Amino acid sequence: MAQRQTPSGGKLLLNEPLARYTSWRVGGKADRLYIPAGLQDLQNFLHSLDDNEAVHFIGLGSNLLVRDGGVRGTVVLMHNVLTNLRMDGGLVYAEAGVTCAKLAKFAARQHRHGVEFMAGIPGTMGGALAMNAGCHGAETWDMVAQVMTIDRQGALHTRNKAEFVTGYRHVEMAEISSEAGNKKLSCGAGNKKLDEWFIAAWLALPDGAASESEQKIKSLLARRLATQPLNWPNAGSVFRNPSGDYAARLIEACGLKGFVIGGAQVSEKHANFIVNLGTATAADIERLIAHVRETVKREQGVELQQEVRVIGEVVHE
Ligand SMILES: Cc1cc2nc3c(=O)[nH]c(=O)nc-3n(C[C@H](O)[C@H](O)[C@H](O)COP(=O)(O)OP(=O)(O)OC[C@H]3O[C@@H](n4cnc5c(N)ncnc54)[C@H](O)[C@@H]3O)c2cc1C
């Protein structure tokens, strides 16, 4: 792997293995991985890129399957990069590289409640905004007042919540007017073309007692430990829950708990998790995802929708 320091301090890694940046611990190399030195550096870097260069932002890679053939283009790593977290007026200001766990604890200390659910989500603020991460009936965008985004040219935009359409693990920019007419943009929308990425969010959180939030965080974390296979590399829930049901229930009803392909296994503990037993390739995981989807469709008549995002190239044998 070659490494270059840009004049403004950012790090450019060539042919960098991405497995170490994802929670599944699988995947090939990125042609280029960029670790910005800060916001201005990120702006300059994006501005300098060729218009045709494919760009992927990643946070903690906890909802991401990188294929074994790696990623053509540039991957921008946001975890540990923009990490400002503070009160701004009455709002919590959190930059994209802040971890969800840190945000939850900070909000509790500030006597703000509503983001306790984030304590157990092992991702970044940027990833949570892109995914509309949530659990226990709460979602990231419930709390968002406004966000800052960055475009391909490195220009920053402050956008209101109303400029986005959000739903269950889904976020995209609403129709907006541009000089060229009405245009639909996507923002952090996984495998679609990305036109803007998240830099920060301002969250409106109601007042609450710190001790109550801290207690809630403790009990939510204990519940995760009891129900999720946290001792194996995984990417959380692989499939979204279909309306009125649970993907895990459907998968378990097909007898798929413990089913193995290569080094990938449907978790014995939580059927909607796929764990890497240590030797899994991305292809093993993708084959197992396809097998689960087909089996559930055949036996339960339900078409499961994937929650994890997939990037990169397949290796042709
Ligand atoms: C053990 C475990 C438990 C989990 N529990 C939950 C849960 O309860 N609820 C839940 O919703 N999820 C859960 N997840 C999944 C995951 O943690 C969340 O989806 C999280 O929000 C992803 O954040 P990340 O920083 O890791 O994003 P990544 O995995 O790095 O990226 C995910 C997507 O977001 C995009 N993205 C990342 N950063 C940005 C940015 N700055 N701007 C634009 N796009 C960006 C990426 O391009 C990609 O499409 C869990 C995962 C694990 C491993």
Tab-separated table of C-alpha atoms and ligand atoms in Angstrom:
chain	number	residue	atom	x	y	z
A	1	MET	CA	0.000	0.000	0.000
A	2	ALA	CA	1.354	3.428	-0.934
A	3	GLN	CA	0.607	6.482	1.118
A	4	ARG	CA	0.757	10.155	0.279
A	5	GLN	CA	0.291	13.203	2.429
A	6	THR	CA	-1.534	16.048	0.696
A	7	PRO	CA	-0.232	19.613	1.237
A	8	SER	CA	-3.110	20.329	3.636
A	9	GLY	CA	-2.452	17.226	5.747
A	10	GLY	CA	-5.016	14.750	4.399
A	11	LYS	CA	-3.883	11.163	3.841
A	12	LEU	CA	-4.248	9.436	0.492
A	13	LEU	CA	-3.772	5.652	0.617
A	14	LEU	CA	-3.447	3.764	-2.669
A	15	ASN	CA	-4.709	0.171	-3.026
A	16	GLU	CA	-5.867	0.204	0.557
A	17	PRO	CA	-7.615	-2.982	1.829
A	18	LEU	CA	-11.107	-2.004	2.985
A	19	ALA	CA	-11.767	-5.068	5.162
A	20	ARG	CA	-10.188	-3.234	8.096
A	21	TYR	CA	-12.696	-0.374	7.707
A	22	THR	CA	-15.866	-2.487	7.801
A	23	SER	CA	-17.488	-4.325	10.684
A	24	TRP	CA	-17.831	-7.535	8.614
A	25	ARG	CA	-14.039	-7.463	8.142
A	26	VAL	CA	-14.297	-8.520	4.474
A	27	GLY	CA	-13.784	-6.838	1.123
A	28	GLY	CA	-11.130	-5.917	-1.439
A	29	LYS	CA	-9.030	-2.823	-1.910
A	30	ALA	CA	-10.028	0.732	-2.718
A	31	ASP	CA	-8.093	2.274	-5.595
A	32	ARG	CA	-7.788	5.310	-3.343
A	33	LEU	CA	-8.812	5.867	0.266
A	34	TYR	CA	-8.801	9.483	1.413
A	35	ILE	CA	-8.702	10.515	5.066
A	36	PRO	CA	-9.317	14.268	5.183
A	37	ALA	CA	-7.436	16.468	7.642
A	38	GLY	CA	-10.536	18.562	8.229
A	39	LEU	CA	-13.413	20.270	6.478
A	40	GLN	CA	-11.389	22.721	4.374
A	41	ASP	CA	-9.097	19.886	3.296
A	42	LEU	CA	-12.111	17.762	2.302
A	43	GLN	CA	-13.519	20.677	0.296
A	44	ASN	CA	-10.212	21.147	-1.544
A	45	PHE	CA	-9.874	17.420	-2.169
A	46	LEU	CA	-13.357	17.024	-3.687
A	47	HIS	CA	-12.820	20.164	-5.767
A	48	SER	CA	-9.614	18.669	-7.185
A	49	LEU	CA	-11.228	15.404	-8.320
A	50	ASP	CA	-11.968	14.579	-11.904
A	51	ASP	CA	-15.717	14.812	-12.669
A	52	ASN	CA	-15.771	11.128	-13.653
A	53	GLU	CA	-14.154	9.844	-10.479
A	54	ALA	CA	-16.518	7.586	-8.493
A	55	VAL	CA	-16.680	8.765	-4.868
A	56	HIS	CA	-17.981	6.775	-1.861
A	57	PHE	CA	-18.196	8.181	1.668
A	58	ILE	CA	-17.965	5.716	4.527
A	59	GLY	CA	-18.197	6.065	8.285
A	60	LEU	CA	-17.564	3.038	10.484
A	61	GLY	CA	-18.537	0.583	7.740
A	62	SER	CA	-21.101	-1.042	10.039
A	63	ASN	CA	-23.771	-1.322	7.385
A	64	LEU	CA	-21.542	-2.024	4.452
A	65	LEU	CA	-20.532	-5.032	2.374
A	66	VAL	CA	-17.464	-4.301	0.255
A	67	ARG	CA	-17.114	-6.887	-2.493
A	68	ASP	CA	-13.892	-8.894	-2.823
A	69	GLY	CA	-12.837	-7.183	-6.060
A	70	GLY	CA	-12.596	-3.861	-4.210
A	71	VAL	CA	-13.798	-0.398	-5.116
A	72	ARG	CA	-12.833	1.547	-8.209
A	73	GLY	CA	-12.514	5.238	-7.540
A	74	THR	CA	-12.097	7.037	-4.238
A	75	VAL	CA	-13.426	6.126	-0.817
A	76	VAL	CA	-13.562	9.010	1.674
A	77	LEU	CA	-13.308	7.914	5.303
A	78	MET	CA	-15.272	10.136	7.698
A	79	HIS	CA	-14.863	8.241	10.975
A	80	ASN	CA	-12.549	10.181	13.308
A	81	VAL	CA	-12.374	13.055	10.836
A	82	LEU	CA	-15.106	15.634	11.510
A	83	THR	CA	-15.697	15.045	15.211
A	84	ASN	CA	-17.040	18.338	16.530
A	85	LEU	CA	-19.844	17.772	19.042
A	86	ARG	CA	-21.314	20.709	20.965
A	87	MET	CA	-24.405	22.699	21.874
A	88	ASP	CA	-25.256	25.366	19.309
A	89	GLY	CA	-28.015	27.594	20.628
A	90	GLY	CA	-30.548	25.105	21.919
A	91	LEU	CA	-29.534	22.428	19.389
A	92	VAL	CA	-26.992	19.616	19.515
A	93	TYR	CA	-24.463	20.065	16.703
A	94	ALA	CA	-22.813	16.786	15.669
A	95	GLU	CA	-20.392	16.382	12.783
A	96	ALA	CA	-20.439	13.374	10.486
A	97	GLY	CA	-17.471	11.610	12.084
A	98	VAL	CA	-18.930	11.608	15.616
A	99	THR	CA	-19.913	8.112	16.717
A	100	CYS	CA	-23.552	7.466	17.587
A	101	ALA	CA	-22.465	6.202	21.030
A	102	LYS	CA	-20.640	9.452	21.793
A	103	LEU	CA	-23.623	11.494	20.646
A	104	ALA	CA	-26.012	9.552	22.901
A	105	LYS	CA	-23.773	10.042	25.958
A	106	PHE	CA	-23.157	13.728	25.195
A	107	ALA	CA	-26.894	14.441	24.827
A	108	ALA	CA	-27.594	12.713	28.147
A	109	ARG	CA	-24.941	14.842	29.898
A	110	GLN	CA	-26.545	17.955	28.406
A	111	HIS	CA	-29.917	16.889	29.878
A	112	ARG	CA	-31.358	16.281	26.412
A	113	HIS	CA	-33.226	13.141	25.611
A	114	GLY	CA	-34.406	11.315	22.487
A	115	VAL	CA	-31.120	9.871	21.169
A	116	GLU	CA	-30.535	7.201	23.823
A	117	PHE	CA	-31.384	4.614	21.135
A	118	MET	CA	-28.209	5.620	19.274
A	119	ALA	CA	-25.932	4.386	22.068
A	120	GLY	CA	-25.869	0.842	20.669
A	121	ILE	CA	-25.649	1.699	16.966
A	122	PRO	CA	-21.971	1.181	16.083
A	123	GLY	CA	-21.810	3.818	13.337
A	124	THR	CA	-21.154	7.513	12.765
A	125	MET	CA	-23.520	10.471	12.598
A	126	GLY	CA	-22.958	10.606	8.812
A	127	GLY	CA	-23.909	6.945	8.419
A	128	ALA	CA	-26.930	7.396	10.701
A	129	LEU	CA	-28.136	10.317	8.581
A	130	ALA	CA	-27.601	8.394	5.330
A	131	MET	CA	-29.393	5.305	6.634
A	132	ASN	CA	-31.967	7.003	8.893
A	133	ALA	CA	-30.657	4.584	11.482
A	134	GLY	CA	-33.061	3.694	14.240
A	135	CYS	CA	-34.415	1.182	16.703
A	136	HIS	CA	-36.987	0.827	19.484
A	137	GLY	CA	-39.419	3.071	17.574
A	138	ALA	CA	-37.050	6.025	17.094
A	139	GLU	CA	-35.163	7.146	13.986
A	140	THR	CA	-32.304	9.587	13.396
A	141	TRP	CA	-34.322	11.992	11.261
A	142	ASP	CA	-37.021	12.355	13.979
A	143	MET	CA	-34.541	14.678	15.719
A	144	VAL	CA	-32.959	16.515	12.775
A	145	ALA	CA	-33.597	20.252	12.480
A	146	GLN	CA	-31.104	20.872	9.686
A	147	VAL	CA	-27.996	19.390	8.136
A	148	MET	CA	-24.868	20.544	6.374
A	149	THR	CA	-23.929	18.731	3.182
A	150	ILE	CA	-21.024	18.888	0.769
A	151	ASP	CA	-21.272	18.504	-2.996
A	152	ARG	CA	-18.871	17.121	-5.603
A	153	GLN	CA	-17.239	20.498	-6.063
A	154	GLY	CA	-16.592	20.797	-2.339
A	155	ALA	CA	-19.249	23.484	-1.764
A	156	LEU	CA	-21.179	23.359	1.518
A	157	HIS	CA	-24.965	23.601	1.792
A	158	THR	CA	-27.168	24.075	4.839
A	159	ARG	CA	-30.403	22.206	4.283
A	160	ASN	CA	-33.621	21.980	6.273
A	161	LYS	CA	-35.264	18.725	7.147
A	162	ALA	CA	-38.076	19.605	4.719
A	163	GLU	CA	-35.626	19.250	1.833
A	164	PHE	CA	-35.431	15.494	2.467
A	165	VAL	CA	-37.827	12.615	2.107
A	166	THR	CA	-37.155	10.143	4.891
A	167	GLY	CA	-38.632	6.789	5.819
A	168	TYR	CA	-37.665	3.450	7.289
A	169	ARG	CA	-33.901	3.167	6.554
A	170	HIS	CA	-34.426	5.495	3.623
A	171	VAL	CA	-33.303	9.080	2.929
A	172	GLU	CA	-33.251	11.097	-0.243
A	173	MET	CA	-33.444	14.701	-1.197
A	174	ALA	CA	-36.872	15.955	-2.165
A	175	GLU	CA	-37.492	17.438	-5.589
A	176	ILE	CA	-35.695	20.752	-5.618
A	177	SER	CA	-35.732	23.555	-8.129
A	178	SER	CA	-32.542	24.349	-9.924
A	179	GLU	CA	-31.742	26.660	-12.787
A	180	ALA	CA	-31.901	23.656	-15.084
A	181	GLY	CA	-35.411	22.868	-13.907
A	182	ASN	CA	-36.701	20.380	-11.396
A	183	LYS	CA	-34.069	17.922	-10.382
A	184	LYS	CA	-34.055	14.961	-8.042
A	185	LEU	CA	-30.867	14.611	-6.065
A	186	SER	CA	-29.788	11.773	-3.869
A	187	CYS	CA	-27.829	12.198	-0.686
A	188	GLY	CA	-25.961	9.354	0.960
A	189	ALA	CA	-28.304	6.982	-0.803
A	190	GLY	CA	-26.091	3.936	-0.951
A	191	ASN	CA	-25.645	2.490	-4.377
A	192	LYS	CA	-27.257	5.410	-6.198
A	193	LYS	CA	-25.128	8.189	-7.587
A	194	LEU	CA	-24.195	10.444	-4.690
A	195	ASP	CA	-24.426	14.156	-5.346
A	196	GLU	CA	-24.081	15.399	-1.780
A	197	TRP	CA	-22.817	13.882	1.444
A	198	PHE	CA	-23.488	14.683	5.068
A	199	ILE	CA	-21.060	16.878	6.992
A	200	ALA	CA	-23.042	17.650	10.154
A	201	ALA	CA	-26.486	17.806	11.711
A	202	TRP	CA	-28.277	20.056	14.177
A	203	LEU	CA	-30.586	18.009	16.382
A	204	ALA	CA	-33.558	19.376	18.296
A	205	LEU	CA	-33.825	17.341	21.496
A	206	PRO	CA	-36.326	17.893	24.307
A	207	ASP	CA	-35.121	18.479	27.869
A	208	GLY	CA	-34.758	15.404	30.039
A	209	ALA	CA	-33.054	14.216	33.205
A	210	ALA	CA	-29.485	12.996	32.609
A	211	SER	CA	-29.928	10.115	35.055
A	212	GLU	CA	-33.001	8.835	33.187
A	213	SER	CA	-31.201	8.954	29.827
A	214	GLU	CA	-28.163	7.210	31.292
A	215	GLN	CA	-30.339	4.491	32.795
A	216	LYS	CA	-32.139	4.030	29.472
A	217	ILE	CA	-28.807	3.744	27.628
A	218	LYS	CA	-27.602	1.110	30.100
A	219	SER	CA	-30.683	-1.045	29.689
A	220	LEU	CA	-30.711	-0.717	25.859
A	221	LEU	CA	-27.052	-1.804	25.717
A	222	ALA	CA	-27.734	-4.773	28.002
A	223	ARG	CA	-30.622	-5.813	25.750
A	224	ARG	CA	-28.334	-5.748	22.692
A	225	LEU	CA	-25.694	-7.802	24.437
A	226	ALA	CA	-28.314	-10.413	25.294
A	227	THR	CA	-29.884	-10.620	21.829
A	228	GLN	CA	-27.138	-9.831	19.281
A	229	PRO	CA	-24.050	-11.855	18.274
A	230	LEU	CA	-21.628	-9.055	19.156
A	231	ASN	CA	-18.624	-11.382	19.510
A	232	TRP	CA	-18.553	-12.099	15.754
A	233	PRO	CA	-17.950	-9.595	12.919
A	234	ASN	CA	-21.363	-8.604	11.526
A	235	ALA	CA	-23.240	-5.658	10.018
A	236	GLY	CA	-26.367	-5.624	12.159
A	237	SER	CA	-29.675	-6.445	10.547
A	238	VAL	CA	-29.173	-7.649	6.991
A	239	PHE	CA	-32.814	-7.182	5.941
A	240	ARG	CA	-35.405	-4.541	6.768
A	241	ASN	CA	-38.408	-5.720	8.740
A	242	PRO	CA	-41.402	-6.110	6.433
A	243	SER	CA	-44.459	-4.129	7.479
A	244	GLY	CA	-46.086	-5.789	10.527
A	245	ASP	CA	-43.518	-8.563	10.811
A	246	TYR	CA	-39.868	-9.247	11.613
A	247	ALA	CA	-37.262	-10.439	9.120
A	248	ALA	CA	-35.643	-12.493	11.920
A	249	ARG	CA	-38.926	-14.336	12.610
A	250	LEU	CA	-39.369	-15.207	8.925
A	251	ILE	CA	-35.766	-16.410	8.558
A	252	GLU	CA	-35.989	-18.506	11.713
A	253	ALA	CA	-39.305	-20.002	10.557
A	254	CYS	CA	-37.457	-21.323	7.479
A	255	GLY	CA	-34.995	-23.159	9.746
A	256	LEU	CA	-32.101	-21.013	8.544
A	257	LYS	CA	-30.540	-20.161	11.915
A	258	GLY	CA	-26.991	-21.504	11.838
A	259	PHE	CA	-27.014	-22.055	8.043
A	260	VAL	CA	-23.476	-21.686	6.657
A	261	ILE	CA	-22.005	-20.796	3.259
A	262	GLY	CA	-18.188	-20.732	3.246
A	263	GLY	CA	-17.172	-18.707	6.289
A	264	ALA	CA	-20.505	-16.879	6.619
A	265	GLN	CA	-23.293	-18.020	8.924
A	266	VAL	CA	-26.854	-16.972	9.710
A	267	SER	CA	-26.366	-16.166	13.386
A	268	GLU	CA	-27.594	-18.751	15.894
A	269	LYS	CA	-28.420	-15.876	18.249
A	270	HIS	CA	-30.291	-13.482	15.907
A	271	ALA	CA	-31.525	-14.789	12.556
A	272	ASN	CA	-31.391	-11.383	10.822
A	273	PHE	CA	-27.638	-11.139	11.469
A	274	ILE	CA	-25.017	-12.807	9.276
A	275	VAL	CA	-21.718	-13.368	11.063
A	276	ASN	CA	-18.234	-13.838	9.703
A	277	LEU	CA	-16.882	-16.994	11.349
A	278	GLY	CA	-13.356	-15.792	10.585
A	279	THR	CA	-12.760	-16.888	7.015
A	280	ALA	CA	-15.751	-15.409	5.191
A	281	THR	CA	-15.340	-13.606	1.897
A	282	ALA	CA	-17.755	-10.945	0.701
A	283	ALA	CA	-18.901	-13.488	-1.909
A	284	ASP	CA	-19.800	-15.983	0.856
A	285	ILE	CA	-21.868	-13.310	2.580
A	286	GLU	CA	-23.574	-12.234	-0.648
A	287	ARG	CA	-24.395	-15.842	-1.536
A	288	LEU	CA	-25.840	-16.380	1.933
A	289	ILE	CA	-27.935	-13.204	1.653
A	290	ALA	CA	-29.306	-14.444	-1.697
A	291	HIS	CA	-30.032	-17.901	-0.243
A	292	VAL	CA	-31.922	-16.422	2.720
A	293	ARG	CA	-33.923	-14.097	0.470
A	294	GLU	CA	-34.877	-16.908	-1.941
A	295	THR	CA	-35.781	-19.333	0.846
A	296	VAL	CA	-37.980	-16.818	2.670
A	297	LYS	CA	-39.714	-15.903	-0.610
A	298	ARG	CA	-40.354	-19.550	-1.454
A	299	GLU	CA	-41.444	-20.726	1.984
A	300	GLN	CA	-43.053	-17.613	3.485
A	301	GLY	CA	-44.101	-15.696	0.364
A	302	VAL	CA	-42.342	-12.532	1.562
A	303	GLU	CA	-39.752	-10.638	-0.478
A	304	LEU	CA	-37.199	-9.357	2.033
A	305	GLN	CA	-35.562	-6.011	1.275
A	306	GLN	CA	-31.873	-5.652	2.024
A	307	GLU	CA	-30.799	-3.099	4.634
A	308	VAL	CA	-27.020	-3.454	4.229
A	309	ARG	CA	-25.399	-1.480	1.441
A	310	VAL	CA	-23.122	-3.189	-1.085
A	311	ILE	CA	-20.278	-1.518	-2.978
A	312	GLY	CA	-17.420	-2.708	-5.176
A	313	GLU	CA	-16.649	-5.311	-7.798
A	314	VAL	CA	-17.275	-9.039	-7.863
A	315	VAL	CA	-14.240	-11.276	-8.434
A	316	HIS	CA	-14.887	-13.461	-11.473
A	317	GLU	CA	-13.518	-16.996	-10.986
B	1	LIG	C1	-23.937	-4.865	15.883
B	1	LIG	C2	-24.673	-3.893	15.008
B	1	LIG	C3	-25.890	-3.374	15.425
B	1	LIG	C4	-26.600	-2.472	14.625
B	1	LIG	N1	-27.781	-1.973	15.070
B	1	LIG	C5	-28.457	-1.091	14.300
B	1	LIG	C6	-29.708	-0.559	14.748
B	1	LIG	O1	-30.188	-0.842	15.836
B	1	LIG	N2	-30.350	0.308	13.930
B	1	LIG	C7	-29.845	0.687	12.729
B	1	LIG	O2	-30.471	1.488	12.030
B	1	LIG	N3	-28.656	0.185	12.279
B	1	LIG	C8	-27.959	-0.678	13.037
B	1	LIG	N4	-26.765	-1.177	12.586
B	1	LIG	C9	-26.263	-0.792	11.250
B	1	LIG	C10	-25.330	0.436	11.235
B	1	LIG	O3	-24.630	0.564	12.467
B	1	LIG	C11	-26.110	1.725	10.945
B	1	LIG	O4	-26.735	1.662	9.683
B	1	LIG	C12	-25.185	2.951	10.976
B	1	LIG	O5	-25.976	4.113	10.879
B	1	LIG	C13	-24.157	2.963	9.845
B	1	LIG	O6	-23.215	3.973	10.129
B	1	LIG	P1	-21.729	3.879	9.566
B	1	LIG	O7	-21.011	5.117	9.950
B	1	LIG	O8	-21.099	2.610	9.982
B	1	LIG	O9	-22.028	3.881	8.006
B	1	LIG	P2	-21.322	3.007	6.876
B	1	LIG	O10	-21.640	1.564	7.099
B	1	LIG	O11	-19.899	3.406	6.761
B	1	LIG	O12	-22.139	3.497	5.596
B	1	LIG	C14	-23.502	3.154	5.464
B	1	LIG	C15	-24.072	3.980	4.296
B	1	LIG	O13	-24.035	5.358	4.651
B	1	LIG	C16	-23.297	6.104	3.682
B	1	LIG	N5	-22.571	7.158	4.397
B	1	LIG	C17	-21.707	7.007	5.433
B	1	LIG	N6	-21.275	8.225	5.832
B	1	LIG	C18	-21.870	9.145	5.035
B	1	LIG	C19	-21.836	10.583	4.948
B	1	LIG	N7	-21.083	11.309	5.762
B	1	LIG	N8	-22.598	11.181	4.005
B	1	LIG	C20	-23.358	10.454	3.168
B	1	LIG	N9	-23.428	9.104	3.180
B	1	LIG	C21	-22.696	8.453	4.115
B	1	LIG	C22	-22.371	5.095	3.028
B	1	LIG	O14	-22.009	5.513	1.727
B	1	LIG	C23	-23.252	3.845	3.018
B	1	LIG	O15	-24.136	3.885	1.936
B	1	LIG	C24	-26.049	-2.074	13.374
B	1	LIG	C25	-24.812	-2.595	12.956
B	1	LIG	C26	-24.123	-3.490	13.765
B	1	LIG	C27	-22.789	-4.009	13.315
